[in-house]
């Protein structure tokens, strides 16, 4: 048995100009997960992580200057890719399954487009493809995401489907699991910091700027199998933006979780983890 995600201690990658806080647990193929906007290592549902750790060596981490990591914070996509690249190099991995949730899914895609030789598979959760979306997210998402603190009500709106009783109950259970870690937690990102980082965005029309379309083309034609996991009512990154790509990307697998929102892996942690495991094991 490996140590549970909620009990695994935080370690630090001592890099030249900063320290990246990370946790590493499980056994098997390395799986590096990139977190969402305003997220830290303690934003992942530990049950989802524990299920993954049955078959993967899971690595979660805080971006530079955020959570428990040091350095100058930035949500610049190239800087976030550098965080992933530097951490993977520090840990000595030759090839990884790269994954991400929301903004972290953008990091995973840009990392794959930039360093395809380091990636075997890509797992994208509640995120958007490159370029400007054909279907925009709902205003309610950003209005709620900008609250200084996001309690259960906010998290239900942001990551689940409030219209579904089952989804609302899943939100309660997930938040209880997330809050079960009672020591060595990553510090929350202060409002002033995430607002500043948000104001620095050069293109606010998309979560994944790709003005030349080069990364869209690279990912569509690339050899890396892709699994997208999306709720059927994701108010941040609508699944409708992925549907046309199922006929354009050579290796795109699209999983829809019904009556679910922006955090389908927190609503159905065992199912999503088992699907990811099967995808990596069986798709080449």
mmCIF file with all atom_site columns, C-alpha atoms in Angstrom, residues 20-218:
data_model
loop_
_atom_site.group_PDB
_atom_site.id
_atom_site.type_symbol
_atom_site.label_atom_id
_atom_site.label_alt_id
_atom_site.label_comp_id
_atom_site.label_asym_id
_atom_site.label_entity_id
_atom_site.label_seq_id
_atom_site.pdbx_PDB_ins_code
_atom_site.Cartn_x
_atom_site.Cartn_y
_atom_site.Cartn_z
_atom_site.occupancy
_atom_site.B_iso_or_equiv
_atom_site.pdbx_formal_charge
_atom_site.auth_seq_id
_atom_site.auth_comp_id
_atom_site.auth_asym_id
_atom_site.auth_atom_id
_atom_site.pdbx_PDB_model_num
ATOM 1   C CA . UNK A 1 20  ? 8.479   24.117 -6.507  1.00 0.00 ? 20  UNK A CA 1
ATOM 2   C CA . UNK A 1 21  ? 6.372   22.379 -3.880  1.00 0.00 ? 21  UNK A CA 1
ATOM 3   C CA . UNK A 1 22  ? 5.191   18.923 -4.909  1.00 0.00 ? 22  UNK A CA 1
ATOM 4   C CA . UNK A 1 23  ? 3.778   15.660 -3.604  1.00 0.00 ? 23  UNK A CA 1
ATOM 5   C CA . UNK A 1 24  ? 4.543   12.265 -5.081  1.00 0.00 ? 24  UNK A CA 1
ATOM 6   C CA . UNK A 1 25  ? 2.695   9.041  -4.302  1.00 0.00 ? 25  UNK A CA 1
ATOM 7   C CA . UNK A 1 26  ? 1.629   5.746  -5.857  1.00 0.00 ? 26  UNK A CA 1
ATOM 8   C CA . UNK A 1 27  ? 3.488   3.320  -8.117  1.00 0.00 ? 27  UNK A CA 1
ATOM 9   C CA . UNK A 1 28  ? 3.540   2.860  -11.866 1.00 0.00 ? 28  UNK A CA 1
ATOM 10  C CA . UNK A 1 29  ? 3.730   5.136  -14.893 1.00 0.00 ? 29  UNK A CA 1
ATOM 11  C CA . UNK A 1 30  ? 4.450   8.754  -13.921 1.00 0.00 ? 30  UNK A CA 1
ATOM 12  C CA . UNK A 1 31  ? 1.338   10.952 -14.126 1.00 0.00 ? 31  UNK A CA 1
ATOM 13  C CA . UNK A 1 32  ? 1.933   14.691 -13.651 1.00 0.00 ? 32  UNK A CA 1
ATOM 14  C CA . UNK A 1 33  ? -1.191  16.732 -12.919 1.00 0.00 ? 33  UNK A CA 1
ATOM 15  C CA . UNK A 1 34  ? -1.481  20.488 -13.443 1.00 0.00 ? 34  UNK A CA 1
ATOM 16  C CA . UNK A 1 35  ? -3.981  22.393 -11.327 1.00 0.00 ? 35  UNK A CA 1
ATOM 17  C CA . UNK A 1 36  ? -6.730  24.906 -12.137 1.00 0.00 ? 36  UNK A CA 1
ATOM 18  C CA . UNK A 1 37  ? -6.847  28.696 -11.761 1.00 0.00 ? 37  UNK A CA 1
ATOM 19  C CA . UNK A 1 38  ? -6.656  29.689 -8.070  1.00 0.00 ? 38  UNK A CA 1
ATOM 20  C CA . UNK A 1 39  ? -5.850  26.067 -7.269  1.00 0.00 ? 39  UNK A CA 1
ATOM 21  C CA . UNK A 1 40  ? -3.100  24.458 -5.208  1.00 0.00 ? 40  UNK A CA 1
ATOM 22  C CA . UNK A 1 41  ? -2.203  20.859 -4.441  1.00 0.00 ? 41  UNK A CA 1
ATOM 23  C CA . UNK A 1 42  ? -5.039  20.851 -1.920  1.00 0.00 ? 42  UNK A CA 1
ATOM 24  C CA . UNK A 1 43  ? -7.649  21.627 -4.571  1.00 0.00 ? 43  UNK A CA 1
ATOM 25  C CA . UNK A 1 44  ? -7.584  18.021 -5.858  1.00 0.00 ? 44  UNK A CA 1
ATOM 26  C CA . UNK A 1 45  ? -10.072 15.520 -4.464  1.00 0.00 ? 45  UNK A CA 1
ATOM 27  C CA . UNK A 1 46  ? -7.899  12.980 -2.563  1.00 0.00 ? 46  UNK A CA 1
ATOM 28  C CA . UNK A 1 47  ? -10.181 10.074 -3.482  1.00 0.00 ? 47  UNK A CA 1
ATOM 29  C CA . UNK A 1 48  ? -9.578  10.759 -7.179  1.00 0.00 ? 48  UNK A CA 1
ATOM 30  C CA . UNK A 1 49  ? -5.832  10.899 -6.512  1.00 0.00 ? 49  UNK A CA 1
ATOM 31  C CA . UNK A 1 50  ? -5.838  7.723  -4.421  1.00 0.00 ? 50  UNK A CA 1
ATOM 32  C CA . UNK A 1 51  ? -7.664  5.831  -7.158  1.00 0.00 ? 51  UNK A CA 1
ATOM 33  C CA . UNK A 1 52  ? -5.096  7.013  -9.704  1.00 0.00 ? 52  UNK A CA 1
ATOM 34  C CA . UNK A 1 53  ? -2.242  6.066  -7.371  1.00 0.00 ? 53  UNK A CA 1
ATOM 35  C CA . UNK A 1 54  ? -3.260  2.407  -7.608  1.00 0.00 ? 54  UNK A CA 1
ATOM 36  C CA . UNK A 1 55  ? -1.773  2.372  -11.109 1.00 0.00 ? 55  UNK A CA 1
ATOM 37  C CA . UNK A 1 56  ? 0.323   5.532  -11.456 1.00 0.00 ? 56  UNK A CA 1
ATOM 38  C CA . UNK A 1 57  ? 3.089   7.376  -9.695  1.00 0.00 ? 57  UNK A CA 1
ATOM 39  C CA . UNK A 1 58  ? 1.102   10.563 -9.258  1.00 0.00 ? 58  UNK A CA 1
ATOM 40  C CA . UNK A 1 59  ? 2.774   13.976 -9.003  1.00 0.00 ? 59  UNK A CA 1
ATOM 41  C CA . UNK A 1 60  ? 0.872   17.118 -8.032  1.00 0.00 ? 60  UNK A CA 1
ATOM 42  C CA . UNK A 1 61  ? 2.493   20.501 -7.462  1.00 0.00 ? 61  UNK A CA 1
ATOM 43  C CA . UNK A 1 62  ? 2.015   24.233 -6.949  1.00 0.00 ? 62  UNK A CA 1
ATOM 44  C CA . UNK A 1 63  ? 2.950   26.654 -9.710  1.00 0.00 ? 63  UNK A CA 1
ATOM 45  C CA . UNK A 1 64  ? 5.848   29.034 -9.099  1.00 0.00 ? 64  UNK A CA 1
ATOM 46  C CA . UNK A 1 65  ? 5.040   31.653 -6.459  1.00 0.00 ? 65  UNK A CA 1
ATOM 47  C CA . UNK A 1 66  ? 1.658   30.110 -5.641  1.00 0.00 ? 66  UNK A CA 1
ATOM 48  C CA . UNK A 1 67  ? 0.621   27.845 -2.789  1.00 0.00 ? 67  UNK A CA 1
ATOM 49  C CA . UNK A 1 68  ? 3.771   26.527 -1.115  1.00 0.00 ? 68  UNK A CA 1
ATOM 50  C CA . UNK A 1 69  ? 6.091   27.247 -4.059  1.00 0.00 ? 69  UNK A CA 1
ATOM 51  C CA . UNK A 1 70  ? 8.462   30.225 -4.094  1.00 0.00 ? 70  UNK A CA 1
ATOM 52  C CA . UNK A 1 71  ? 9.359   32.654 -6.856  1.00 0.00 ? 71  UNK A CA 1
ATOM 53  C CA . UNK A 1 72  ? 7.483   35.249 -8.870  1.00 0.00 ? 72  UNK A CA 1
ATOM 54  C CA . UNK A 1 73  ? 3.940   34.064 -9.619  1.00 0.00 ? 73  UNK A CA 1
ATOM 55  C CA . UNK A 1 74  ? 2.586   34.132 -13.145 1.00 0.00 ? 74  UNK A CA 1
ATOM 56  C CA . UNK A 1 75  ? -0.253  32.566 -15.093 1.00 0.00 ? 75  UNK A CA 1
ATOM 57  C CA . UNK A 1 76  ? 1.613   33.140 -18.347 1.00 0.00 ? 76  UNK A CA 1
ATOM 58  C CA . UNK A 1 77  ? 1.113   29.851 -20.141 1.00 0.00 ? 77  UNK A CA 1
ATOM 59  C CA . UNK A 1 78  ? 4.766   29.471 -21.190 1.00 0.00 ? 78  UNK A CA 1
ATOM 60  C CA . UNK A 1 79  ? 5.859   30.031 -17.573 1.00 0.00 ? 79  UNK A CA 1
ATOM 61  C CA . UNK A 1 80  ? 3.488   27.323 -16.368 1.00 0.00 ? 80  UNK A CA 1
ATOM 62  C CA . UNK A 1 81  ? 4.837   24.918 -18.990 1.00 0.00 ? 81  UNK A CA 1
ATOM 63  C CA . UNK A 1 82  ? 8.339   25.702 -17.731 1.00 0.00 ? 82  UNK A CA 1
ATOM 64  C CA . UNK A 1 83  ? 7.232   24.749 -14.214 1.00 0.00 ? 83  UNK A CA 1
ATOM 65  C CA . UNK A 1 84  ? 6.071   21.347 -15.456 1.00 0.00 ? 84  UNK A CA 1
ATOM 66  C CA . UNK A 1 85  ? 9.200   20.853 -17.557 1.00 0.00 ? 85  UNK A CA 1
ATOM 67  C CA . UNK A 1 86  ? 11.568  21.809 -14.725 1.00 0.00 ? 86  UNK A CA 1
ATOM 68  C CA . UNK A 1 87  ? 9.784   19.588 -12.207 1.00 0.00 ? 87  UNK A CA 1
ATOM 69  C CA . UNK A 1 88  ? 9.767   16.599 -14.556 1.00 0.00 ? 88  UNK A CA 1
ATOM 70  C CA . UNK A 1 89  ? 13.481  17.112 -15.159 1.00 0.00 ? 89  UNK A CA 1
ATOM 71  C CA . UNK A 1 90  ? 14.160  17.403 -11.437 1.00 0.00 ? 90  UNK A CA 1
ATOM 72  C CA . UNK A 1 91  ? 12.317  14.137 -10.779 1.00 0.00 ? 91  UNK A CA 1
ATOM 73  C CA . UNK A 1 92  ? 14.243  12.388 -13.558 1.00 0.00 ? 92  UNK A CA 1
ATOM 74  C CA . UNK A 1 93  ? 11.289  11.219 -15.648 1.00 0.00 ? 93  UNK A CA 1
ATOM 75  C CA . UNK A 1 94  ? 12.006  10.401 -19.299 1.00 0.00 ? 94  UNK A CA 1
ATOM 76  C CA . UNK A 1 95  ? 8.356   10.295 -20.334 1.00 0.00 ? 95  UNK A CA 1
ATOM 77  C CA . UNK A 1 96  ? 5.107   11.011 -18.499 1.00 0.00 ? 96  UNK A CA 1
ATOM 78  C CA . UNK A 1 97  ? 1.369   11.001 -18.787 1.00 0.00 ? 97  UNK A CA 1
ATOM 79  C CA . UNK A 1 98  ? 0.596   14.717 -18.603 1.00 0.00 ? 98  UNK A CA 1
ATOM 80  C CA . UNK A 1 99  ? -2.750  15.790 -17.219 1.00 0.00 ? 99  UNK A CA 1
ATOM 81  C CA . UNK A 1 100 ? -4.546  18.900 -16.111 1.00 0.00 ? 100 UNK A CA 1
ATOM 82  C CA . UNK A 1 101 ? -7.785  20.411 -14.918 1.00 0.00 ? 101 UNK A CA 1
ATOM 83  C CA . UNK A 1 102 ? -9.162  23.644 -16.417 1.00 0.00 ? 102 UNK A CA 1
ATOM 84  C CA . UNK A 1 103 ? -6.165  26.016 -16.686 1.00 0.00 ? 103 UNK A CA 1
ATOM 85  C CA . UNK A 1 104 ? -4.032  22.959 -15.915 1.00 0.00 ? 104 UNK A CA 1
ATOM 86  C CA . UNK A 1 105 ? -5.485  21.297 -19.010 1.00 0.00 ? 105 UNK A CA 1
ATOM 87  C CA . UNK A 1 106 ? -4.185  24.208 -21.055 1.00 0.00 ? 106 UNK A CA 1
ATOM 88  C CA . UNK A 1 107 ? -0.768  23.691 -19.466 1.00 0.00 ? 107 UNK A CA 1
ATOM 89  C CA . UNK A 1 108 ? -0.904  19.990 -20.366 1.00 0.00 ? 108 UNK A CA 1
ATOM 90  C CA . UNK A 1 109 ? -1.788  20.757 -23.985 1.00 0.00 ? 109 UNK A CA 1
ATOM 91  C CA . UNK A 1 110 ? 0.841   23.458 -24.401 1.00 0.00 ? 110 UNK A CA 1
ATOM 92  C CA . UNK A 1 111 ? 3.414   21.208 -22.717 1.00 0.00 ? 111 UNK A CA 1
ATOM 93  C CA . UNK A 1 112 ? 2.581   18.414 -25.180 1.00 0.00 ? 112 UNK A CA 1
ATOM 94  C CA . UNK A 1 113 ? 2.739   20.753 -28.169 1.00 0.00 ? 113 UNK A CA 1
ATOM 95  C CA . UNK A 1 114 ? 6.116   22.052 -26.950 1.00 0.00 ? 114 UNK A CA 1
ATOM 96  C CA . UNK A 1 115 ? 7.677   18.831 -25.629 1.00 0.00 ? 115 UNK A CA 1
ATOM 97  C CA . UNK A 1 116 ? 5.901   15.931 -27.384 1.00 0.00 ? 116 UNK A CA 1
ATOM 98  C CA . UNK A 1 117 ? 8.890   13.641 -26.843 1.00 0.00 ? 117 UNK A CA 1
ATOM 99  C CA . UNK A 1 118 ? 8.275   13.753 -23.084 1.00 0.00 ? 118 UNK A CA 1
ATOM 100 C CA . UNK A 1 119 ? 4.621   12.718 -23.289 1.00 0.00 ? 119 UNK A CA 1
ATOM 101 C CA . UNK A 1 120 ? 3.036   9.301  -23.767 1.00 0.00 ? 120 UNK A CA 1
ATOM 102 C CA . UNK A 1 121 ? -0.612  10.289 -23.162 1.00 0.00 ? 121 UNK A CA 1
ATOM 103 C CA . UNK A 1 122 ? -2.520  13.448 -22.374 1.00 0.00 ? 122 UNK A CA 1
ATOM 104 C CA . UNK A 1 123 ? -5.480  13.615 -19.954 1.00 0.00 ? 123 UNK A CA 1
ATOM 105 C CA . UNK A 1 124 ? -7.569  16.790 -20.018 1.00 0.00 ? 124 UNK A CA 1
ATOM 106 C CA . UNK A 1 125 ? -10.326 17.498 -17.473 1.00 0.00 ? 125 UNK A CA 1
ATOM 107 C CA . UNK A 1 126 ? -12.827 20.339 -17.690 1.00 0.00 ? 126 UNK A CA 1
ATOM 108 C CA . UNK A 1 127 ? -10.745 22.409 -20.065 1.00 0.00 ? 127 UNK A CA 1
ATOM 109 C CA . UNK A 1 128 ? -10.779 23.978 -23.528 1.00 0.00 ? 128 UNK A CA 1
ATOM 110 C CA . UNK A 1 129 ? -8.900  23.363 -26.783 1.00 0.00 ? 129 UNK A CA 1
ATOM 111 C CA . UNK A 1 130 ? -6.526  25.962 -28.268 1.00 0.00 ? 130 UNK A CA 1
ATOM 112 C CA . UNK A 1 131 ? -7.882  29.166 -29.769 1.00 0.00 ? 131 UNK A CA 1
ATOM 113 C CA . UNK A 1 132 ? -10.994 31.238 -29.245 1.00 0.00 ? 132 UNK A CA 1
ATOM 114 C CA . UNK A 1 133 ? -13.977 29.116 -28.238 1.00 0.00 ? 133 UNK A CA 1
ATOM 115 C CA . UNK A 1 134 ? -17.015 28.824 -30.464 1.00 0.00 ? 134 UNK A CA 1
ATOM 116 C CA . UNK A 1 135 ? -19.163 28.508 -27.331 1.00 0.00 ? 135 UNK A CA 1
ATOM 117 C CA . UNK A 1 136 ? -18.277 30.815 -24.453 1.00 0.00 ? 136 UNK A CA 1
ATOM 118 C CA . UNK A 1 137 ? -18.494 29.966 -20.790 1.00 0.00 ? 137 UNK A CA 1
ATOM 119 C CA . UNK A 1 138 ? -21.298 31.410 -18.690 1.00 0.00 ? 138 UNK A CA 1
ATOM 120 C CA . UNK A 1 139 ? -20.842 34.726 -16.871 1.00 0.00 ? 139 UNK A CA 1
ATOM 121 C CA . UNK A 1 140 ? -21.906 33.036 -13.641 1.00 0.00 ? 140 UNK A CA 1
ATOM 122 C CA . UNK A 1 141 ? -18.635 31.125 -13.559 1.00 0.00 ? 141 UNK A CA 1
ATOM 123 C CA . UNK A 1 142 ? -16.332 34.161 -13.460 1.00 0.00 ? 142 UNK A CA 1
ATOM 124 C CA . UNK A 1 143 ? -18.664 36.072 -11.143 1.00 0.00 ? 143 UNK A CA 1
ATOM 125 C CA . UNK A 1 144 ? -18.516 33.183 -8.671  1.00 0.00 ? 144 UNK A CA 1
ATOM 126 C CA . UNK A 1 145 ? -14.814 32.415 -9.194  1.00 0.00 ? 145 UNK A CA 1
ATOM 127 C CA . UNK A 1 146 ? -13.906 35.992 -8.227  1.00 0.00 ? 146 UNK A CA 1
ATOM 128 C CA . UNK A 1 147 ? -15.399 35.721 -4.736  1.00 0.00 ? 147 UNK A CA 1
ATOM 129 C CA . UNK A 1 148 ? -12.621 36.046 -2.125  1.00 0.00 ? 148 UNK A CA 1
ATOM 130 C CA . UNK A 1 149 ? -13.594 32.676 -0.628  1.00 0.00 ? 149 UNK A CA 1
ATOM 131 C CA . UNK A 1 150 ? -15.387 29.818 -2.365  1.00 0.00 ? 150 UNK A CA 1
ATOM 132 C CA . UNK A 1 151 ? -17.381 27.728 0.109   1.00 0.00 ? 151 UNK A CA 1
ATOM 133 C CA . UNK A 1 152 ? -19.679 24.826 -0.620  1.00 0.00 ? 152 UNK A CA 1
ATOM 134 C CA . UNK A 1 153 ? -22.302 26.914 -2.406  1.00 0.00 ? 153 UNK A CA 1
ATOM 135 C CA . UNK A 1 154 ? -19.710 28.488 -4.686  1.00 0.00 ? 154 UNK A CA 1
ATOM 136 C CA . UNK A 1 155 ? -17.945 25.199 -5.332  1.00 0.00 ? 155 UNK A CA 1
ATOM 137 C CA . UNK A 1 156 ? -21.240 23.578 -6.274  1.00 0.00 ? 156 UNK A CA 1
ATOM 138 C CA . UNK A 1 157 ? -21.817 26.327 -8.845  1.00 0.00 ? 157 UNK A CA 1
ATOM 139 C CA . UNK A 1 158 ? -18.234 26.314 -10.114 1.00 0.00 ? 158 UNK A CA 1
ATOM 140 C CA . UNK A 1 159 ? -17.516 22.596 -10.363 1.00 0.00 ? 159 UNK A CA 1
ATOM 141 C CA . UNK A 1 160 ? -20.787 20.661 -10.166 1.00 0.00 ? 160 UNK A CA 1
ATOM 142 C CA . UNK A 1 161 ? -24.348 20.837 -11.518 1.00 0.00 ? 161 UNK A CA 1
ATOM 143 C CA . UNK A 1 162 ? -26.627 22.671 -9.065  1.00 0.00 ? 162 UNK A CA 1
ATOM 144 C CA . UNK A 1 163 ? -29.737 21.518 -10.949 1.00 0.00 ? 163 UNK A CA 1
ATOM 145 C CA . UNK A 1 164 ? -28.941 17.895 -10.026 1.00 0.00 ? 164 UNK A CA 1
ATOM 146 C CA . UNK A 1 165 ? -29.534 16.660 -6.487  1.00 0.00 ? 165 UNK A CA 1
ATOM 147 C CA . UNK A 1 166 ? -26.990 13.903 -7.031  1.00 0.00 ? 166 UNK A CA 1
ATOM 148 C CA . UNK A 1 167 ? -24.368 16.405 -8.157  1.00 0.00 ? 167 UNK A CA 1
ATOM 149 C CA . UNK A 1 168 ? -25.041 18.661 -5.174  1.00 0.00 ? 168 UNK A CA 1
ATOM 150 C CA . UNK A 1 169 ? -24.574 15.694 -2.822  1.00 0.00 ? 169 UNK A CA 1
ATOM 151 C CA . UNK A 1 170 ? -21.361 14.767 -4.625  1.00 0.00 ? 170 UNK A CA 1
ATOM 152 C CA . UNK A 1 171 ? -20.124 18.332 -4.085  1.00 0.00 ? 171 UNK A CA 1
ATOM 153 C CA . UNK A 1 172 ? -20.589 17.972 -0.311  1.00 0.00 ? 172 UNK A CA 1
ATOM 154 C CA . UNK A 1 173 ? -18.745 14.673 -0.209  1.00 0.00 ? 173 UNK A CA 1
ATOM 155 C CA . UNK A 1 174 ? -15.902 15.952 -2.369  1.00 0.00 ? 174 UNK A CA 1
ATOM 156 C CA . UNK A 1 175 ? -15.386 19.094 -0.297  1.00 0.00 ? 175 UNK A CA 1
ATOM 157 C CA . UNK A 1 176 ? -15.338 17.015 2.887   1.00 0.00 ? 176 UNK A CA 1
ATOM 158 C CA . UNK A 1 177 ? -12.593 14.843 1.390   1.00 0.00 ? 177 UNK A CA 1
ATOM 159 C CA . UNK A 1 178 ? -10.619 17.877 0.232   1.00 0.00 ? 178 UNK A CA 1
ATOM 160 C CA . UNK A 1 179 ? -10.811 19.442 3.696   1.00 0.00 ? 179 UNK A CA 1
ATOM 161 C CA . UNK A 1 180 ? -9.812  16.185 5.426   1.00 0.00 ? 180 UNK A CA 1
ATOM 162 C CA . UNK A 1 181 ? -6.117  17.053 5.152   1.00 0.00 ? 181 UNK A CA 1
ATOM 163 C CA . UNK A 1 182 ? -5.467  18.813 8.449   1.00 0.00 ? 182 UNK A CA 1
ATOM 164 C CA . UNK A 1 183 ? -1.732  19.502 8.257   1.00 0.00 ? 183 UNK A CA 1
ATOM 165 C CA . UNK A 1 184 ? 0.932   20.549 5.752   1.00 0.00 ? 184 UNK A CA 1
ATOM 166 C CA . UNK A 1 185 ? -1.630  22.244 3.503   1.00 0.00 ? 185 UNK A CA 1
ATOM 167 C CA . UNK A 1 186 ? -0.630  24.601 0.718   1.00 0.00 ? 186 UNK A CA 1
ATOM 168 C CA . UNK A 1 187 ? -1.466  28.226 1.536   1.00 0.00 ? 187 UNK A CA 1
ATOM 169 C CA . UNK A 1 188 ? -4.478  29.584 -0.309  1.00 0.00 ? 188 UNK A CA 1
ATOM 170 C CA . UNK A 1 189 ? -3.777  32.090 -3.061  1.00 0.00 ? 189 UNK A CA 1
ATOM 171 C CA . UNK A 1 190 ? -4.570  35.603 -1.759  1.00 0.00 ? 190 UNK A CA 1
ATOM 172 C CA . UNK A 1 191 ? -7.228  37.579 -3.597  1.00 0.00 ? 191 UNK A CA 1
ATOM 173 C CA . UNK A 1 192 ? -4.785  40.367 -4.434  1.00 0.00 ? 192 UNK A CA 1
ATOM 174 C CA . UNK A 1 193 ? -2.447  37.868 -6.106  1.00 0.00 ? 193 UNK A CA 1
ATOM 175 C CA . UNK A 1 194 ? -4.964  36.062 -8.307  1.00 0.00 ? 194 UNK A CA 1
ATOM 176 C CA . UNK A 1 195 ? -6.625  39.344 -9.283  1.00 0.00 ? 195 UNK A CA 1
ATOM 177 C CA . UNK A 1 196 ? -3.254  40.773 -10.295 1.00 0.00 ? 196 UNK A CA 1
ATOM 178 C CA . UNK A 1 197 ? -2.400  37.687 -12.317 1.00 0.00 ? 197 UNK A CA 1
ATOM 179 C CA . UNK A 1 198 ? -5.789  37.795 -13.994 1.00 0.00 ? 198 UNK A CA 1
ATOM 180 C CA . UNK A 1 199 ? -5.296  41.459 -14.920 1.00 0.00 ? 199 UNK A CA 1
ATOM 181 C CA . UNK A 1 200 ? -2.018  40.578 -16.650 1.00 0.00 ? 200 UNK A CA 1
ATOM 182 C CA . UNK A 1 201 ? -3.735  38.334 -19.208 1.00 0.00 ? 201 UNK A CA 1
ATOM 183 C CA . UNK A 1 202 ? -3.013  39.632 -22.707 1.00 0.00 ? 202 UNK A CA 1
ATOM 184 C CA . UNK A 1 203 ? -5.998  37.920 -24.327 1.00 0.00 ? 203 UNK A CA 1
ATOM 185 C CA . UNK A 1 204 ? -9.139  37.634 -22.208 1.00 0.00 ? 204 UNK A CA 1
ATOM 186 C CA . UNK A 1 205 ? -11.231 36.135 -24.995 1.00 0.00 ? 205 UNK A CA 1
ATOM 187 C CA . UNK A 1 206 ? -9.874  32.638 -24.412 1.00 0.00 ? 206 UNK A CA 1
ATOM 188 C CA . UNK A 1 207 ? -8.304  30.469 -21.737 1.00 0.00 ? 207 UNK A CA 1
ATOM 189 C CA . UNK A 1 208 ? -5.869  29.127 -24.359 1.00 0.00 ? 208 UNK A CA 1
ATOM 190 C CA . UNK A 1 209 ? -4.488  31.783 -26.731 1.00 0.00 ? 209 UNK A CA 1
ATOM 191 C CA . UNK A 1 210 ? -3.219  30.256 -29.978 1.00 0.00 ? 210 UNK A CA 1
ATOM 192 C CA . UNK A 1 211 ? -3.253  33.180 -32.433 1.00 0.00 ? 211 UNK A CA 1
ATOM 193 C CA . UNK A 1 212 ? -1.408  31.378 -35.213 1.00 0.00 ? 212 UNK A CA 1
ATOM 194 C CA . UNK A 1 213 ? -3.254  28.088 -34.765 1.00 0.00 ? 213 UNK A CA 1
ATOM 195 C CA . UNK A 1 214 ? 0.065   26.260 -34.577 1.00 0.00 ? 214 UNK A CA 1
ATOM 196 C CA . UNK A 1 215 ? -0.648  24.430 -31.331 1.00 0.00 ? 215 UNK A CA 1
ATOM 197 C CA . UNK A 1 216 ? -4.094  23.385 -32.482 1.00 0.00 ? 216 UNK A CA 1
ATOM 198 C CA . UNK A 1 217 ? -2.462  21.913 -35.599 1.00 0.00 ? 217 UNK A CA 1
ATOM 199 C CA . UNK A 1 218 ? 0.301   20.183 -33.635 1.00 0.00 ? 218 UNK A CA 1
#
